[in-house]
PDB file of C-alpha atoms in Angstrom:
ATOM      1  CA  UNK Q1266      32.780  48.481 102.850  1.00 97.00           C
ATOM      2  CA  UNK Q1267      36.614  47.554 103.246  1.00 98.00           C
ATOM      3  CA  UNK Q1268      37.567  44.828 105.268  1.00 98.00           C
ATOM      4  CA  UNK Q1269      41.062  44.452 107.071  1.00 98.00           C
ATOM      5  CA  UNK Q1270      42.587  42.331 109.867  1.00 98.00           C
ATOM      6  CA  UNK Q1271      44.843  43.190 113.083  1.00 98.00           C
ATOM      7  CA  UNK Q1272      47.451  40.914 114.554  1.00 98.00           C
ATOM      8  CA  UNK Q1273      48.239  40.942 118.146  1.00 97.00           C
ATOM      9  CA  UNK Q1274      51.648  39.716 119.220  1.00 97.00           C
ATOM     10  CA  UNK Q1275      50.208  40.220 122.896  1.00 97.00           C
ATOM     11  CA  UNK Q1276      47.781  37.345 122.264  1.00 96.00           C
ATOM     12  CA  UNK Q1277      49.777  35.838 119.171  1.00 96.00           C
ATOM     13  CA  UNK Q1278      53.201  35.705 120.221  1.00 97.00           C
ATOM     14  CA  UNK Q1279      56.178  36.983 117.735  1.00 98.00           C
ATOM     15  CA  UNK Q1280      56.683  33.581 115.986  1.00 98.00           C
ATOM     16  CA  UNK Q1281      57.514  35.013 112.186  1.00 98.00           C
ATOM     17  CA  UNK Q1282      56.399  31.645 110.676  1.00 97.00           C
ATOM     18  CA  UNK Q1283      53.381  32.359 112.513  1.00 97.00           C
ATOM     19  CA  UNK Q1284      52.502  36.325 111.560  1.00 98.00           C
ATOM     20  CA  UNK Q1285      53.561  35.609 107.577  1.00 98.00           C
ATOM     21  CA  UNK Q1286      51.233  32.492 107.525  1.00 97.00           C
ATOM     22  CA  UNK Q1287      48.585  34.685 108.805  1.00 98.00           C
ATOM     23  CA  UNK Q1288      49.488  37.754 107.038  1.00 98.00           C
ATOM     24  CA  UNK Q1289      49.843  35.761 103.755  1.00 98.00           C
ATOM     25  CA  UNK Q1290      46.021  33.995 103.938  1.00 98.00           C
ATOM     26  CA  UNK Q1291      44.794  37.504 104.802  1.00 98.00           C
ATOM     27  CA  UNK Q1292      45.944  38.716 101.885  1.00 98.00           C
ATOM     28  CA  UNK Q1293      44.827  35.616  99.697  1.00 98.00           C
ATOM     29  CA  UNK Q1294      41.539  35.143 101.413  1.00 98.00           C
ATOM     30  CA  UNK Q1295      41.009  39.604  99.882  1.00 98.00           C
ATOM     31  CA  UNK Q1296      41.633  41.300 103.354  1.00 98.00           C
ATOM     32  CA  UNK Q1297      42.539  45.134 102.240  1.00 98.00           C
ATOM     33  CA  UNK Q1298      45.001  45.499 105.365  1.00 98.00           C
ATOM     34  CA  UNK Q1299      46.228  44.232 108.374  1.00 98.00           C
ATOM     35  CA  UNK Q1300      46.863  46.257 111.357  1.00 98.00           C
ATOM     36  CA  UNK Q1301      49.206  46.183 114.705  1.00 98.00           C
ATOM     37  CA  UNK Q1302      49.124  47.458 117.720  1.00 98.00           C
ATOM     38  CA  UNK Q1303      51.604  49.060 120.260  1.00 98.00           C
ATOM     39  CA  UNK Q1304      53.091  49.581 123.594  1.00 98.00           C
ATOM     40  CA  UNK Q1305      56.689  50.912 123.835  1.00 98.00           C
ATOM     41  CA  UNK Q1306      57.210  49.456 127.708  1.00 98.00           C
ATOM     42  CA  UNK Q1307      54.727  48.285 130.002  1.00 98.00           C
ATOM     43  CA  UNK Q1308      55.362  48.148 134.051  1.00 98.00           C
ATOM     44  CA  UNK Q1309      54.177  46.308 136.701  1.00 97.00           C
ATOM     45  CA  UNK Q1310      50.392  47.962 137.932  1.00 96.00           C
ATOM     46  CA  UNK Q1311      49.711  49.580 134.380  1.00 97.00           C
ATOM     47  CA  UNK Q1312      46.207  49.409 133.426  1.00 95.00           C
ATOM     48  CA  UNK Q1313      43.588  50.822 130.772  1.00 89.00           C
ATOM     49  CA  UNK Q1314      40.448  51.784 132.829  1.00 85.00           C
ATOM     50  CA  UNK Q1315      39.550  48.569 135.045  1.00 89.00           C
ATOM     51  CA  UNK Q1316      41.705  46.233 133.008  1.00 90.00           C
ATOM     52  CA  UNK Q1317      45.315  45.309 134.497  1.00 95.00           C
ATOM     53  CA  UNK Q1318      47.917  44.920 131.398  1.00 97.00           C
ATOM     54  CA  UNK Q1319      50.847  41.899 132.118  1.00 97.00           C
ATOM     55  CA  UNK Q1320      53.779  43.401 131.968  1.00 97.00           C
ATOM     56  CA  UNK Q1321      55.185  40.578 129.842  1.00 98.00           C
ATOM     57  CA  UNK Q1322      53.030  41.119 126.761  1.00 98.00           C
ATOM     58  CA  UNK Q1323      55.075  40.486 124.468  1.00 98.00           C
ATOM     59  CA  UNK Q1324      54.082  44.159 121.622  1.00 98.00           C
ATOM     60  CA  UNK Q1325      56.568  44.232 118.512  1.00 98.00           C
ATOM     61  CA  UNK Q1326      57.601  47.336 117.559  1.00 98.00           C
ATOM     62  CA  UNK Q1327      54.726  47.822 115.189  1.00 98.00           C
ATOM     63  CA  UNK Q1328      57.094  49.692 112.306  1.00 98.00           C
ATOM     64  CA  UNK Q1329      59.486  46.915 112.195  1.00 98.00           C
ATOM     65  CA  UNK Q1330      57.046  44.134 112.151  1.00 98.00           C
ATOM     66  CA  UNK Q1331      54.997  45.624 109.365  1.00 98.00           C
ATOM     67  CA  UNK Q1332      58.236  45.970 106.903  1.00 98.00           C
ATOM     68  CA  UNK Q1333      58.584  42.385 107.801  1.00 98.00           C
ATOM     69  CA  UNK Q1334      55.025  41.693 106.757  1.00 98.00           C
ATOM     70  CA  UNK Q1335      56.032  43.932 103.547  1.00 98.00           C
ATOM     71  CA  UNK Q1336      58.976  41.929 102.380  1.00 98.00           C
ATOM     72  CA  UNK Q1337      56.572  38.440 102.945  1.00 98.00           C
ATOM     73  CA  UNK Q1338      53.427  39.799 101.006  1.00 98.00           C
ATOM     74  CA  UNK Q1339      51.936  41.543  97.993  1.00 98.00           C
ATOM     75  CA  UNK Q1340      49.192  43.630  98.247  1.00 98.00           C
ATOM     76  CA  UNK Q1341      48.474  43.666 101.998  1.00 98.00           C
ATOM     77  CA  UNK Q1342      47.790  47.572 103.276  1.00 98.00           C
ATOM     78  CA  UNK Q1343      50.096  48.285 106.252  1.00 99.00           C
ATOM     79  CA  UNK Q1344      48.150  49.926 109.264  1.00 98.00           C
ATOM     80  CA  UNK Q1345      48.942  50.923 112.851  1.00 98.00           C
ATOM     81  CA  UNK Q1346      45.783  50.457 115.477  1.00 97.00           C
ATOM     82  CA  UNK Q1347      47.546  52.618 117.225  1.00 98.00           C
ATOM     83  CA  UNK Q1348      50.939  53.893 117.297  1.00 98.00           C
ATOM     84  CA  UNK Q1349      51.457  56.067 120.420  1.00 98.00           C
ATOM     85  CA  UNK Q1350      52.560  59.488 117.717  1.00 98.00           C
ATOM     86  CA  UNK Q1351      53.630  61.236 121.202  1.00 98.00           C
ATOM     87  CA  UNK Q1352      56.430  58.380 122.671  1.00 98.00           C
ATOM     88  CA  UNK Q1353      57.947  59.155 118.392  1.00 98.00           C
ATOM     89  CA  UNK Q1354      60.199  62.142 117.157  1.00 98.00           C
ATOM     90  CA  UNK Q1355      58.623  63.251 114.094  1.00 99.00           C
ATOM     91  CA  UNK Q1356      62.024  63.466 112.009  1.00 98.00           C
ATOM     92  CA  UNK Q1357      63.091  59.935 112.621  1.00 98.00           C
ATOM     93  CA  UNK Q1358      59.245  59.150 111.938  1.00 99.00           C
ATOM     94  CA  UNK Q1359      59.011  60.838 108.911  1.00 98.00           C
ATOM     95  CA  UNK Q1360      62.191  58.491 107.403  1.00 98.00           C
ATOM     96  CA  UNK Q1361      61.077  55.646 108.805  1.00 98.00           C
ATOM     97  CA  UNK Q1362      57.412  55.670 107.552  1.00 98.00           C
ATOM     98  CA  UNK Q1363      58.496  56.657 104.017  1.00 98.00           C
ATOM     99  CA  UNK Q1364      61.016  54.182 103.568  1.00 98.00           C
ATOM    100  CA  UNK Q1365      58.480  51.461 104.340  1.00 98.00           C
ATOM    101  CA  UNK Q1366      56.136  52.728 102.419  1.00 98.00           C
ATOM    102  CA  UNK Q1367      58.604  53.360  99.216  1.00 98.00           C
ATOM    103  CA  UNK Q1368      59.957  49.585  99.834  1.00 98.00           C
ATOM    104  CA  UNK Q1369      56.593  48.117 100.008  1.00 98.00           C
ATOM    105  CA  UNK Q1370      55.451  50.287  96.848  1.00 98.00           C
ATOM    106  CA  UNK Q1371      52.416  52.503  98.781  1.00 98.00           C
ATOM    107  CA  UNK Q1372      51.084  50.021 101.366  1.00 98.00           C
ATOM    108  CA  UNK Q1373      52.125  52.343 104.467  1.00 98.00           C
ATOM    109  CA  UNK Q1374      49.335  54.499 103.973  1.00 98.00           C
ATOM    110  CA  UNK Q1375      46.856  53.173 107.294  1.00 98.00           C
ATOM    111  CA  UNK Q1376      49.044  55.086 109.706  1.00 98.00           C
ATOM    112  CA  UNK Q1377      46.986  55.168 112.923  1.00 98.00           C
ATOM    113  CA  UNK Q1378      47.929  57.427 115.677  1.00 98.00           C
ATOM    114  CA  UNK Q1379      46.941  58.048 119.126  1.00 98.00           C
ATOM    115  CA  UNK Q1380      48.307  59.550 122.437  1.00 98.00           C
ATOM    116  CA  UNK Q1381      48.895  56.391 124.791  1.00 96.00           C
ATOM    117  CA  UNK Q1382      47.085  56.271 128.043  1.00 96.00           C
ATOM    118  CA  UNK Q1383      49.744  55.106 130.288  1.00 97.00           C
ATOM    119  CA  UNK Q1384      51.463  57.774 132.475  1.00 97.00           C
ATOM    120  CA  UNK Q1385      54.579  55.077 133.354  1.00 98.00           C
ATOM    121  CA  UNK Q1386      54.789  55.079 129.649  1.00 98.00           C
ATOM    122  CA  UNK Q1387      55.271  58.690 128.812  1.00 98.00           C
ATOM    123  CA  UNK Q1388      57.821  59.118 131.935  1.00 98.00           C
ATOM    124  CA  UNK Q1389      59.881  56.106 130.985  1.00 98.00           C
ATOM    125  CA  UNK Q1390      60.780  57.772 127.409  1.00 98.00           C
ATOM    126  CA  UNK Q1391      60.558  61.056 128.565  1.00 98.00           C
ATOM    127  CA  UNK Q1392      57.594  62.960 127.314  1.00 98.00           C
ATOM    128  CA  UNK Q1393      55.051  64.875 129.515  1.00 98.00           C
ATOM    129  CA  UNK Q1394      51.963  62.889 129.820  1.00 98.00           C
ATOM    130  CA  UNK Q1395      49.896  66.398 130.756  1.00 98.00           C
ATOM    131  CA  UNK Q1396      51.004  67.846 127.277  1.00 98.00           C
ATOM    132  CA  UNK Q1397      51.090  64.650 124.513  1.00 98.00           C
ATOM    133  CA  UNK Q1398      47.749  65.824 122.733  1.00 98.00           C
ATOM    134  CA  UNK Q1399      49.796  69.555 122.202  1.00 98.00           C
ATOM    135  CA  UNK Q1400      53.044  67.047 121.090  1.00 98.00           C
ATOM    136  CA  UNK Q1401      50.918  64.915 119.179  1.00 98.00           C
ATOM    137  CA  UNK Q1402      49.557  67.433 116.737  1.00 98.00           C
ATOM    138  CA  UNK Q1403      52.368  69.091 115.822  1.00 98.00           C
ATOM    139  CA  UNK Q1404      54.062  66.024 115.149  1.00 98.00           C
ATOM    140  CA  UNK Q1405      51.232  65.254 112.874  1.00 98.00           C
ATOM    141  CA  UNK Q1406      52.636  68.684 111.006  1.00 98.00           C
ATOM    142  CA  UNK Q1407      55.891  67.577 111.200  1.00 99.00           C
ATOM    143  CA  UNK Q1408      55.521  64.817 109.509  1.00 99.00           C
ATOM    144  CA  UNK Q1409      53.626  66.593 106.872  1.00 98.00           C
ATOM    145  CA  UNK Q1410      55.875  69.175 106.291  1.00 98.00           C
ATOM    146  CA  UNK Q1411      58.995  66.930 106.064  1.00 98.00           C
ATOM    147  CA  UNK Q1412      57.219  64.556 103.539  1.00 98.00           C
ATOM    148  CA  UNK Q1413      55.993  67.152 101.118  1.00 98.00           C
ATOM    149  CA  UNK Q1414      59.508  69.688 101.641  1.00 98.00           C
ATOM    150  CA  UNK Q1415      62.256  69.791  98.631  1.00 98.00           C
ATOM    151  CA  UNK Q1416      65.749  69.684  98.541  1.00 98.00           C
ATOM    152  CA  UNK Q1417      65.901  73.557  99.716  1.00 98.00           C
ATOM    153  CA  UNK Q1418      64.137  72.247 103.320  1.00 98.00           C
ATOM    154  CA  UNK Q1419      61.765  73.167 105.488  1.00 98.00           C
ATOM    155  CA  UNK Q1420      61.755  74.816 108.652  1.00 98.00           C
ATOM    156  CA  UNK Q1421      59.391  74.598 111.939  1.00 98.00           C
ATOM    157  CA  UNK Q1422      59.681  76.742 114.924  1.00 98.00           C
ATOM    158  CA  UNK Q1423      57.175  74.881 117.497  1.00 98.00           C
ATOM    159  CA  UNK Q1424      56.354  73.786 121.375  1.00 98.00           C
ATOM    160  CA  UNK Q1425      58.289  70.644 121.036  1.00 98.00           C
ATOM    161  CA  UNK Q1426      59.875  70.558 117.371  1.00 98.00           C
ATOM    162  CA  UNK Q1427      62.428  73.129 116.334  1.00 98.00           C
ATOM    163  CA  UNK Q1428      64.530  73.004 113.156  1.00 98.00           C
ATOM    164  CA  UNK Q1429      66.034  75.150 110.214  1.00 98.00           C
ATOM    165  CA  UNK Q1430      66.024  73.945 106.333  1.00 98.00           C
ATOM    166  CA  UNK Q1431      65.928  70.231 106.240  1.00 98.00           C
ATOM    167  CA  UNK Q1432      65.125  67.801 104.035  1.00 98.00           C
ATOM    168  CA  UNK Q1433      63.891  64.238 104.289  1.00 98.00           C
ATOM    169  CA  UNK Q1434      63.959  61.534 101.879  1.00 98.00           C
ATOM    170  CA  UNK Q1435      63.231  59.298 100.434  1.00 98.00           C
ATOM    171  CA  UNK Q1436      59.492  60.153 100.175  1.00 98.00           C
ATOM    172  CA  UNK Q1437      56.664  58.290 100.039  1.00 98.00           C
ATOM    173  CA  UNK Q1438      55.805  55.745  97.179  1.00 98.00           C
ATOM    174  CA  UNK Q1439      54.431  57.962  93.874  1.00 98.00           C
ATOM    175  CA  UNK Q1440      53.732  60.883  97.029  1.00 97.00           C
ATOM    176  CA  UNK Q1441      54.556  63.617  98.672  1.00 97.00           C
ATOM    177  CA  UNK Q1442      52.254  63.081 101.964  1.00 98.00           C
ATOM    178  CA  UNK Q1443      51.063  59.662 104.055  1.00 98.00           C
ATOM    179  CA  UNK Q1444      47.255  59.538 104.764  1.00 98.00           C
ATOM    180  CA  UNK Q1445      47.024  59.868 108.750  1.00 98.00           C
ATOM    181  CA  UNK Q1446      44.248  58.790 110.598  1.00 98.00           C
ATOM    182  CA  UNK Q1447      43.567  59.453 114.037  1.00 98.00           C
ATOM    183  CA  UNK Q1448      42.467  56.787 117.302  1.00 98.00           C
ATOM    184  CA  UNK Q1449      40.934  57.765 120.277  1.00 95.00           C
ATOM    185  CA  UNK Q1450      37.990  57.745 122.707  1.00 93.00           C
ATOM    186  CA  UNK Q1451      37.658  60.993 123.124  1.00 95.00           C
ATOM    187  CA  UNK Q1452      36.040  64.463 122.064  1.00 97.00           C
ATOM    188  CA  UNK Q1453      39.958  65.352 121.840  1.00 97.00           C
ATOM    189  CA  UNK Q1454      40.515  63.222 119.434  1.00 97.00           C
ATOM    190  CA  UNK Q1455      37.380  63.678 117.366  1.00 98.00           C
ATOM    191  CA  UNK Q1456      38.111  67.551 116.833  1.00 98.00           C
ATOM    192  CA  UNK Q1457      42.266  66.118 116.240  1.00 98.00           C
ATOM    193  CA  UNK Q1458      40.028  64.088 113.276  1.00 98.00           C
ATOM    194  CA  UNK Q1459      38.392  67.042 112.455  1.00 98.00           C
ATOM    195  CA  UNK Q1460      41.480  69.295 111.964  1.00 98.00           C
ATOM    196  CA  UNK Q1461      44.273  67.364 110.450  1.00 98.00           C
ATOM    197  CA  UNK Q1462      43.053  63.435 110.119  1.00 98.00           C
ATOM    198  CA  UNK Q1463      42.677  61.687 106.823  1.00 98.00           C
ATOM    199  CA  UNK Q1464      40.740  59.087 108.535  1.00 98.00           C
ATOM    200  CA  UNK Q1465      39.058  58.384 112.457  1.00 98.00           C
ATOM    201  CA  UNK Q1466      39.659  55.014 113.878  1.00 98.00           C
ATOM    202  CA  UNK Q1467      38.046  55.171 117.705  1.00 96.00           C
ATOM    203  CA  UNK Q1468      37.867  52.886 120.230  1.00 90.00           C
ATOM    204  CA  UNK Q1469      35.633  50.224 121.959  1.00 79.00           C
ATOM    205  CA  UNK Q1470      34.528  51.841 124.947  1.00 83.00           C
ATOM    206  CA  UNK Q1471      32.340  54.277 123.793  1.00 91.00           C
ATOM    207  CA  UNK Q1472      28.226  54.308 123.733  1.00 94.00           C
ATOM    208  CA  UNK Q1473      26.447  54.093 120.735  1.00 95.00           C
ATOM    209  CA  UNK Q1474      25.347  57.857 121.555  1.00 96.00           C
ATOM    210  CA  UNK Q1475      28.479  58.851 122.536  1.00 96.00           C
ATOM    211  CA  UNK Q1476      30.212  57.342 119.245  1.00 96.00           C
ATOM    212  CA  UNK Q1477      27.858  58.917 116.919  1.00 97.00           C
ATOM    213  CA  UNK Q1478      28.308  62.178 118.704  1.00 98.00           C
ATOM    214  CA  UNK Q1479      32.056  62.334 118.343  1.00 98.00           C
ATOM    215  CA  UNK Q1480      31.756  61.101 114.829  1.00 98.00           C
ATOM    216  CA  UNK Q1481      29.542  64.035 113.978  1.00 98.00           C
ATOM    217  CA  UNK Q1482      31.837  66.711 116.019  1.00 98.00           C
ATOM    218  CA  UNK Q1483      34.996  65.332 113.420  1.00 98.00           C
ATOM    219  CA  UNK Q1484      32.758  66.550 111.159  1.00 98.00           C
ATOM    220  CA  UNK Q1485      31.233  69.585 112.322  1.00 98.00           C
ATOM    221  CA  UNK Q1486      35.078  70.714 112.817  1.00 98.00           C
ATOM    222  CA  UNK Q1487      36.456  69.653 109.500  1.00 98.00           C
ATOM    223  CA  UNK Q1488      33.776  71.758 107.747  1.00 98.00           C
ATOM    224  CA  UNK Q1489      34.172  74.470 109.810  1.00 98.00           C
ATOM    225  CA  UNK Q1490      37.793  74.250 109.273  1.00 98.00           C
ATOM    226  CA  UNK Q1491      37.201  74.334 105.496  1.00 98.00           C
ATOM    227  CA  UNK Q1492      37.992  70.792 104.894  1.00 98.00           C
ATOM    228  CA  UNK Q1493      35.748  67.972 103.077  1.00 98.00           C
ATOM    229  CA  UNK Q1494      33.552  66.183 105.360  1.00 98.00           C
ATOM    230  CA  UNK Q1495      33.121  63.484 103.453  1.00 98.00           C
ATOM    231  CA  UNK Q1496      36.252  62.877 102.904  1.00 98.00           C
ATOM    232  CA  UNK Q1497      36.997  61.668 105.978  1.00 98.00           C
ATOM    233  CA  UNK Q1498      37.345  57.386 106.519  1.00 98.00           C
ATOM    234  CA  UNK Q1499      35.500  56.044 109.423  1.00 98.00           C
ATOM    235  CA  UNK Q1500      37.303  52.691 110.693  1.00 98.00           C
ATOM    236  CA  UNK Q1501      35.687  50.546 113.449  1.00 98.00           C
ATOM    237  CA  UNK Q1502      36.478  47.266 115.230  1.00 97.00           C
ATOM    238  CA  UNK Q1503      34.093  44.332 114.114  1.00 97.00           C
ATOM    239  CA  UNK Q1504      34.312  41.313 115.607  1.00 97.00           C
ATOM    240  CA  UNK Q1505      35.083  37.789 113.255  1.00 98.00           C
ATOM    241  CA  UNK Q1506      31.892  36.332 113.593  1.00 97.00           C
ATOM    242  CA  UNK Q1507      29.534  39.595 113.021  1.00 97.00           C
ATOM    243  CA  UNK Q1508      26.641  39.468 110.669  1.00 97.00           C
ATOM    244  CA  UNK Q1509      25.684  40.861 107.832  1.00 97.00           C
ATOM    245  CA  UNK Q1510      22.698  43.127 109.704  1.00 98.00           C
ATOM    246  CA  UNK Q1511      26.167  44.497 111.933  1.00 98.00           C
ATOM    247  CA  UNK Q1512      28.081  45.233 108.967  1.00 98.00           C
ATOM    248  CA  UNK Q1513      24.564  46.886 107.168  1.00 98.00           C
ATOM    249  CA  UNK Q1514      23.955  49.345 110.466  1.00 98.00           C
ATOM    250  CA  UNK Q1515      28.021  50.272 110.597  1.00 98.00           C
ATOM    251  CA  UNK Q1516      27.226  51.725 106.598  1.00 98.00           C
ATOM    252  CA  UNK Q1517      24.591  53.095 107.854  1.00 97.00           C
ATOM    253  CA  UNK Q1518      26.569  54.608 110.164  1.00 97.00           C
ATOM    254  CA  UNK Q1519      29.201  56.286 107.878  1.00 97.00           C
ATOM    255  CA  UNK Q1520      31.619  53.656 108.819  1.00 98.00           C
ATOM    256  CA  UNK Q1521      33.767  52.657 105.204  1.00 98.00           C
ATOM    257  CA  UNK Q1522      36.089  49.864 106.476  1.00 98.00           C
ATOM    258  CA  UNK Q1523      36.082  47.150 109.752  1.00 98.00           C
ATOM    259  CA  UNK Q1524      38.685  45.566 111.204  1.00 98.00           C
ATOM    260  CA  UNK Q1525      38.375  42.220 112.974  1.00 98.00           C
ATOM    261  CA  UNK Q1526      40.533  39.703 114.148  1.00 97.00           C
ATOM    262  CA  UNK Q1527      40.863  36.267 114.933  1.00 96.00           C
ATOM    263  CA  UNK Q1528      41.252  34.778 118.346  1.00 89.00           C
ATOM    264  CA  UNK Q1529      41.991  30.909 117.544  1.00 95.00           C
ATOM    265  CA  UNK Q1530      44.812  29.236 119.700  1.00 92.00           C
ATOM    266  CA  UNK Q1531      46.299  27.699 116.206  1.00 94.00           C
ATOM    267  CA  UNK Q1532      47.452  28.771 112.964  1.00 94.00           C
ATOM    268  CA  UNK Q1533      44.781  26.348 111.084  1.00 96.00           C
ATOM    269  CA  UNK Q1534      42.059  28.008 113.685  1.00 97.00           C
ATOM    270  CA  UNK Q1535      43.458  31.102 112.572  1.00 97.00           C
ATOM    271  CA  UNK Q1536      42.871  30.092 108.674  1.00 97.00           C
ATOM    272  CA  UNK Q1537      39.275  29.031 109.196  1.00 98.00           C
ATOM    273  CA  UNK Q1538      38.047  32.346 110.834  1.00 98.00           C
ATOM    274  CA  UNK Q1539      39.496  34.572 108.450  1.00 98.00           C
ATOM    275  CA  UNK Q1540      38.515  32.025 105.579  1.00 97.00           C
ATOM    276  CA  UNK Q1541      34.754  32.177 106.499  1.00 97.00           C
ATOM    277  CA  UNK Q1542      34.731  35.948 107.253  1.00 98.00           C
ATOM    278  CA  UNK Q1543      35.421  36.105 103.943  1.00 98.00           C
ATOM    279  CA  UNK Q1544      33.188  33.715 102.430  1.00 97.00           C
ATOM    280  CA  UNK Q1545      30.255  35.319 104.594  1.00 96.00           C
ATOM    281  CA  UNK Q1546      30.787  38.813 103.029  1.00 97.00           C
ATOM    282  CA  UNK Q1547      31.907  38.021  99.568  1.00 96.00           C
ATOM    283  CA  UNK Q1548      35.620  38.959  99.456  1.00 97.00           C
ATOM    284  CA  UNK Q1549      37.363  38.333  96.559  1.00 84.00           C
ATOM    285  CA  UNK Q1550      40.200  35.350  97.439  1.00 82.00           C
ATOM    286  CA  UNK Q1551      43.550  35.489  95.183  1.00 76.00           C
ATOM    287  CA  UNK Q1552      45.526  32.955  94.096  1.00 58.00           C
ATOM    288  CA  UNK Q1553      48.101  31.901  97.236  1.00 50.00           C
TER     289      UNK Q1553
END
């Protein structure tokens, strides 16, 4: 089982002393990643479901915080939980993500996208909110095709995407592709697993049965799509004081890495959650 953390500048505020102190124990105390989340622009009135979102949240651009956590770290794995794939333009994407990824040596590789579930959201940067799945998976091939395309270019002829013969580098770090793994609640995004994610990364608000159903149909499509099952990562939320039996039934589950966070008010709150997370499922601390 991997173990990573998330950061949320919503609860957390954007104080940089603040996110490299935490980023940096993470890293020392043997965390494999941290993630972020993000909104593009909230409004007054948005909500997920029953829950009301302040329109004052304060979400970094998720991109440009995580090169920041790049340049202040060593080994930390970069990872989006989720970026909104839809509310991006797969060319400028495709540059952006490789460039972090080549200046942090290969850490961008827990790219996490989803669709967004705000409708204010898709209107206020333009993109039908009726059509983002269609968007959203042929940006996924965008970005694919850029990444792994020469110096002769590549060409796509889509819904949303249209270009002839170009090229986009640098590439990723030693690579010419980014692992992509998909979020999402949905049987829409378990079959988006199924057909072009590296990894699934769901949400909360899901049943037990309902959870184990869609992690079965990203499987069921995969192989009937000709890809590996089992090659497939299965990410869930965990909570910072779980317990071993929780951590035992998500392996038993098929899940391969949690993510948790800590909820303390201070930085030194902060440092004793992660610290005895770790010491409670044997991470291995480095030096730092």
């Amino acid at each position: 089982m991997k173990f990573a953390v998330s950061y949320s500048t919503p609860l957390h505020g954007t104080d940089p002393d603040r996110l490299v102190a935490y980023a940096r124990h993470a890293e020392a105390c043997g965390f494999e990643a941290l993630y972020v989340p993000e909104h593009v622009v909230l409004y007054p009135g948005a909500s997920v479901g029953p829950v009301s979102i302040p329109p004052s949240l304060p979400f970094a651009d998720p991109l440009d915080l995580l090169a920041f956590v790049a340049a202040a770290t060593d080994r930390l794995v970069l990872g989006t939980g989720v970026l909104l794939l839809p509310y991006h333009h797969p060319v400028v994407l495709a540059k952006r993500l490789a460039t972090i990824d080549a200046l942090s040596k290969g850490r961008m590789r827990l790219l996490t996208v989803g669709l967004g579930s705000l409708p204010g959201e898709a209107r206020a940067i333009g993109v039908d909110f009726r059509s983002r799945g269609r968007r959203a998976d042929e940006a996924i091939d965008v970005l694919r095709l850029l990444w792994a395309g020469g110096a002769e270019g590549v060409s796509f002829h889509g819904e949303f995407f249209d270009f002839d013969q170009i090229c986009s580098f640098p590439k990723p770090y030693g690579s010419m592709s980014l692992p992509i793994h998909v979020g999402g609640s949905s049987r829409a995004a378990a079959r988006r697993v199924g057909l072009r994610g590296d990894g699934y990364f769901p949400g909360g608000m899901l049943t037990p049965d309902e959870r184990a159903a869609q992690w079965e149909l990203a499987r069921s499509v995969a192989a009937g799509a000709g890809r590996d099952p089992a090659a497939i990562e299965y990410t869930r939320w965990g909570s910072i004081d779980m317990p071993a039996e929780r951590v035992a039934a998500f392996a038993e589950q098929g899940v391969t890495r949690i993510v948790v966070g800590s909820a303390a008010d201070t930085v030194a709150g902060q440092r004793d959650e992660l610290t005895e997370f770790a010491d409670r499922f044997g991470l291995h601390p480095t030096a730092g």
